[in-house]
Amino acid sequence: MSIDNLMKMKMSGIKIIISDLPEKFSSHDFIEKFSKKYESEYIGMLAEYKDKNAFKIVHSQVAKFLSLNKKTFGIEKAERNSSENVFGDRDVIQWWIHDKEKTYEC
């Protein structure tokens, strides 16, 4: 199953994750919460890309999914800024802003 299709199946859970995040959050913040809530699915996504820079590929596709569905989730792009990735390295990634009321209504 593609990452896009898996994420579409988890739309209501994603809305809850976003509503629980601070008003301003990074893609890494979202991925951390998503991977905890959907651990098995997240591991499966990574396994599809083993030996191919799996974390970078999966995380970029998750961020793309957020971008393509930003209206649905009540989020808007903020600046690209530094954030610590799962390996403790700093990356420049997308940050987001959401209106908790709009996210809740989705």
PDB file of C-alpha atoms in Angstrom:
ATOM      1  CA  MET A   1       0.000   0.000   0.000  1.00  0.00           C
ATOM      2  CA  SER A   2       1.331   3.444  -0.857  1.00  0.00           C
ATOM      3  CA  ILE A   3       2.088   5.979   1.859  1.00  0.00           C
ATOM      4  CA  ASP A   4      -0.532   8.292   0.352  1.00  0.00           C
ATOM      5  CA  ASN A   5      -3.234   5.592   0.536  1.00  0.00           C
ATOM      6  CA  LEU A   6      -2.272   4.661   4.094  1.00  0.00           C
ATOM      7  CA  MET A   7      -2.406   8.294   5.176  1.00  0.00           C
ATOM      8  CA  LYS A   8      -5.828   8.695   3.523  1.00  0.00           C
ATOM      9  CA  MET A   9      -7.098   5.760   5.578  1.00  0.00           C
ATOM     10  CA  LYS A  10      -5.887   7.509   8.763  1.00  0.00           C
ATOM     11  CA  MET A  11      -7.432  10.942   8.069  1.00  0.00           C
ATOM     12  CA  SER A  12      -9.520  11.105  11.253  1.00  0.00           C
ATOM     13  CA  GLY A  13      -6.527  10.041  13.369  1.00  0.00           C
ATOM     14  CA  ILE A  14      -4.324  12.594  11.621  1.00  0.00           C
ATOM     15  CA  LYS A  15      -6.842  15.330  12.440  1.00  0.00           C
ATOM     16  CA  ILE A  16      -6.664  14.335  16.102  1.00  0.00           C
ATOM     17  CA  ILE A  17      -2.850  14.313  16.058  1.00  0.00           C
ATOM     18  CA  ILE A  18      -2.771  17.795  14.536  1.00  0.00           C
ATOM     19  CA  SER A  19      -5.328  19.142  16.997  1.00  0.00           C
ATOM     20  CA  ASP A  20      -3.124  17.917  19.861  1.00  0.00           C
ATOM     21  CA  LEU A  21       0.021  19.617  18.509  1.00  0.00           C
ATOM     22  CA  PRO A  22       0.981  23.190  19.422  1.00  0.00           C
ATOM     23  CA  GLU A  23      -0.337  25.938  17.142  1.00  0.00           C
ATOM     24  CA  LYS A  24       3.057  25.992  15.408  1.00  0.00           C
ATOM     25  CA  PHE A  25       4.662  22.624  14.735  1.00  0.00           C
ATOM     26  CA  SER A  26       7.211  20.994  12.449  1.00  0.00           C
ATOM     27  CA  SER A  27       6.765  18.054  10.121  1.00  0.00           C
ATOM     28  CA  HIS A  28       9.062  16.181  12.533  1.00  0.00           C
ATOM     29  CA  ASP A  29       6.680  16.955  15.425  1.00  0.00           C
ATOM     30  CA  PHE A  30       3.818  15.496  13.417  1.00  0.00           C
ATOM     31  CA  ILE A  31       5.805  12.415  12.359  1.00  0.00           C
ATOM     32  CA  GLU A  32       6.808  11.741  15.967  1.00  0.00           C
ATOM     33  CA  LYS A  33       3.162  11.655  17.073  1.00  0.00           C
ATOM     34  CA  PHE A  34       2.009   9.770  13.958  1.00  0.00           C
ATOM     35  CA  SER A  35       4.687   7.094  14.364  1.00  0.00           C
ATOM     36  CA  LYS A  36       3.707   6.589  17.997  1.00  0.00           C
ATOM     37  CA  LYS A  37      -0.023   6.304  17.268  1.00  0.00           C
ATOM     38  CA  TYR A  38       0.435   4.121  14.178  1.00  0.00           C
ATOM     39  CA  GLU A  39       3.669   2.321  15.025  1.00  0.00           C
ATOM     40  CA  SER A  40       3.029  -0.822  12.973  1.00  0.00           C
ATOM     41  CA  GLU A  41       1.971   1.134   9.908  1.00  0.00           C
ATOM     42  CA  TYR A  42       4.942   3.486  10.256  1.00  0.00           C
ATOM     43  CA  ILE A  43       7.360   0.559  10.466  1.00  0.00           C
ATOM     44  CA  GLY A  44       5.699  -0.899   7.378  1.00  0.00           C
ATOM     45  CA  MET A  45       6.209   2.358   5.467  1.00  0.00           C
ATOM     46  CA  LEU A  46       9.892   2.373   6.389  1.00  0.00           C
ATOM     47  CA  ALA A  47      10.275  -1.299   5.464  1.00  0.00           C
ATOM     48  CA  GLU A  48       9.014  -0.591   1.939  1.00  0.00           C
ATOM     49  CA  TYR A  49      12.078   1.596   1.380  1.00  0.00           C
ATOM     50  CA  LYS A  50      14.713  -0.347   3.300  1.00  0.00           C
ATOM     51  CA  ASP A  51      18.217   0.183   1.928  1.00  0.00           C
ATOM     52  CA  LYS A  52      16.989   3.290   0.104  1.00  0.00           C
ATOM     53  CA  ASN A  53      17.254   6.116   2.661  1.00  0.00           C
ATOM     54  CA  ALA A  54      13.905   5.025   4.127  1.00  0.00           C
ATOM     55  CA  PHE A  55      13.465   7.757   6.744  1.00  0.00           C
ATOM     56  CA  LYS A  56      14.105  10.577   4.293  1.00  0.00           C
ATOM     57  CA  ILE A  57      11.756   9.128   1.672  1.00  0.00           C
ATOM     58  CA  VAL A  58       8.935   8.324   4.090  1.00  0.00           C
ATOM     59  CA  HIS A  59       9.193  11.618   5.954  1.00  0.00           C
ATOM     60  CA  SER A  60       9.205  13.655   2.748  1.00  0.00           C
ATOM     61  CA  GLN A  61       6.106  11.791   1.522  1.00  0.00           C
ATOM     62  CA  VAL A  62       4.341  12.378   4.837  1.00  0.00           C
ATOM     63  CA  ALA A  63       5.165  16.105   4.644  1.00  0.00           C
ATOM     64  CA  LYS A  64       3.917  16.168   1.030  1.00  0.00           C
ATOM     65  CA  PHE A  65       0.665  14.527   2.178  1.00  0.00           C
ATOM     66  CA  LEU A  66       0.219  17.258   4.797  1.00  0.00           C
ATOM     67  CA  SER A  67       0.856  19.904   2.157  1.00  0.00           C
ATOM     68  CA  LEU A  68      -1.615  18.424  -0.324  1.00  0.00           C
ATOM     69  CA  ASN A  69      -4.275  18.147   2.398  1.00  0.00           C
ATOM     70  CA  LYS A  70      -3.601  21.357   4.306  1.00  0.00           C
ATOM     71  CA  LYS A  71      -7.140  22.715   3.811  1.00  0.00           C
ATOM     72  CA  THR A  72      -8.666  19.494   5.127  1.00  0.00           C
ATOM     73  CA  PHE A  73      -6.448  19.651   8.212  1.00  0.00           C
ATOM     74  CA  GLY A  74      -6.825  23.397   8.784  1.00  0.00           C
ATOM     75  CA  ILE A  75      -3.076  23.986   8.525  1.00  0.00           C
ATOM     76  CA  GLU A  76      -0.938  26.467   6.626  1.00  0.00           C
ATOM     77  CA  LYS A  77       2.717  26.431   5.770  1.00  0.00           C
ATOM     78  CA  ALA A  78       4.928  28.595   7.925  1.00  0.00           C
ATOM     79  CA  GLU A  79       8.648  29.019   7.308  1.00  0.00           C
ATOM     80  CA  ARG A  80      11.139  26.276   6.635  1.00  0.00           C
ATOM     81  CA  ASN A  81      13.339  26.085   9.666  1.00  0.00           C
ATOM     82  CA  SER A  82      15.710  23.840  11.563  1.00  0.00           C
ATOM     83  CA  SER A  83      14.423  20.807  13.435  1.00  0.00           C
ATOM     84  CA  GLU A  84      16.051  17.734  14.937  1.00  0.00           C
ATOM     85  CA  ASN A  85      15.364  14.526  13.017  1.00  0.00           C
ATOM     86  CA  VAL A  86      15.071  10.987  14.412  1.00  0.00           C
ATOM     87  CA  PHE A  87      18.857  10.605  14.303  1.00  0.00           C
ATOM     88  CA  GLY A  88      19.510  13.763  16.322  1.00  0.00           C
ATOM     89  CA  ASP A  89      20.758  15.663  13.265  1.00  0.00           C
ATOM     90  CA  ARG A  90      19.437  19.081  12.320  1.00  0.00           C
ATOM     91  CA  ASP A  91      17.486  19.420   9.070  1.00  0.00           C
ATOM     92  CA  VAL A  92      15.752  22.394   7.528  1.00  0.00           C
ATOM     93  CA  ILE A  93      12.138  21.304   7.169  1.00  0.00           C
ATOM     94  CA  GLN A  94       8.616  22.645   6.821  1.00  0.00           C
ATOM     95  CA  TRP A  95       6.894  24.170   9.812  1.00  0.00           C
ATOM     96  CA  TRP A  96       3.125  24.497  10.038  1.00  0.00           C
ATOM     97  CA  ILE A  97       0.549  26.689  11.760  1.00  0.00           C
ATOM     98  CA  HIS A  98      -2.935  25.490  12.554  1.00  0.00           C
ATOM     99  CA  ASP A  99      -6.081  26.990  13.896  1.00  0.00           C
ATOM    100  CA  LYS A 100      -7.199  24.542  16.566  1.00  0.00           C
ATOM    101  CA  GLU A 101     -10.868  25.392  15.941  1.00  0.00           C
ATOM    102  CA  LYS A 102     -10.586  24.689  12.192  1.00  0.00           C
ATOM    103  CA  THR A 103      -8.662  21.481  12.805  1.00  0.00           C
ATOM    104  CA  TYR A 104     -11.265  20.305  15.304  1.00  0.00           C
ATOM    105  CA  GLU A 105     -14.128  21.005  12.875  1.00  0.00           C
ATOM    106  CA  CYS A 106     -12.602  18.951  10.039  1.00  0.00           C
TER     107      CYS A 106
END
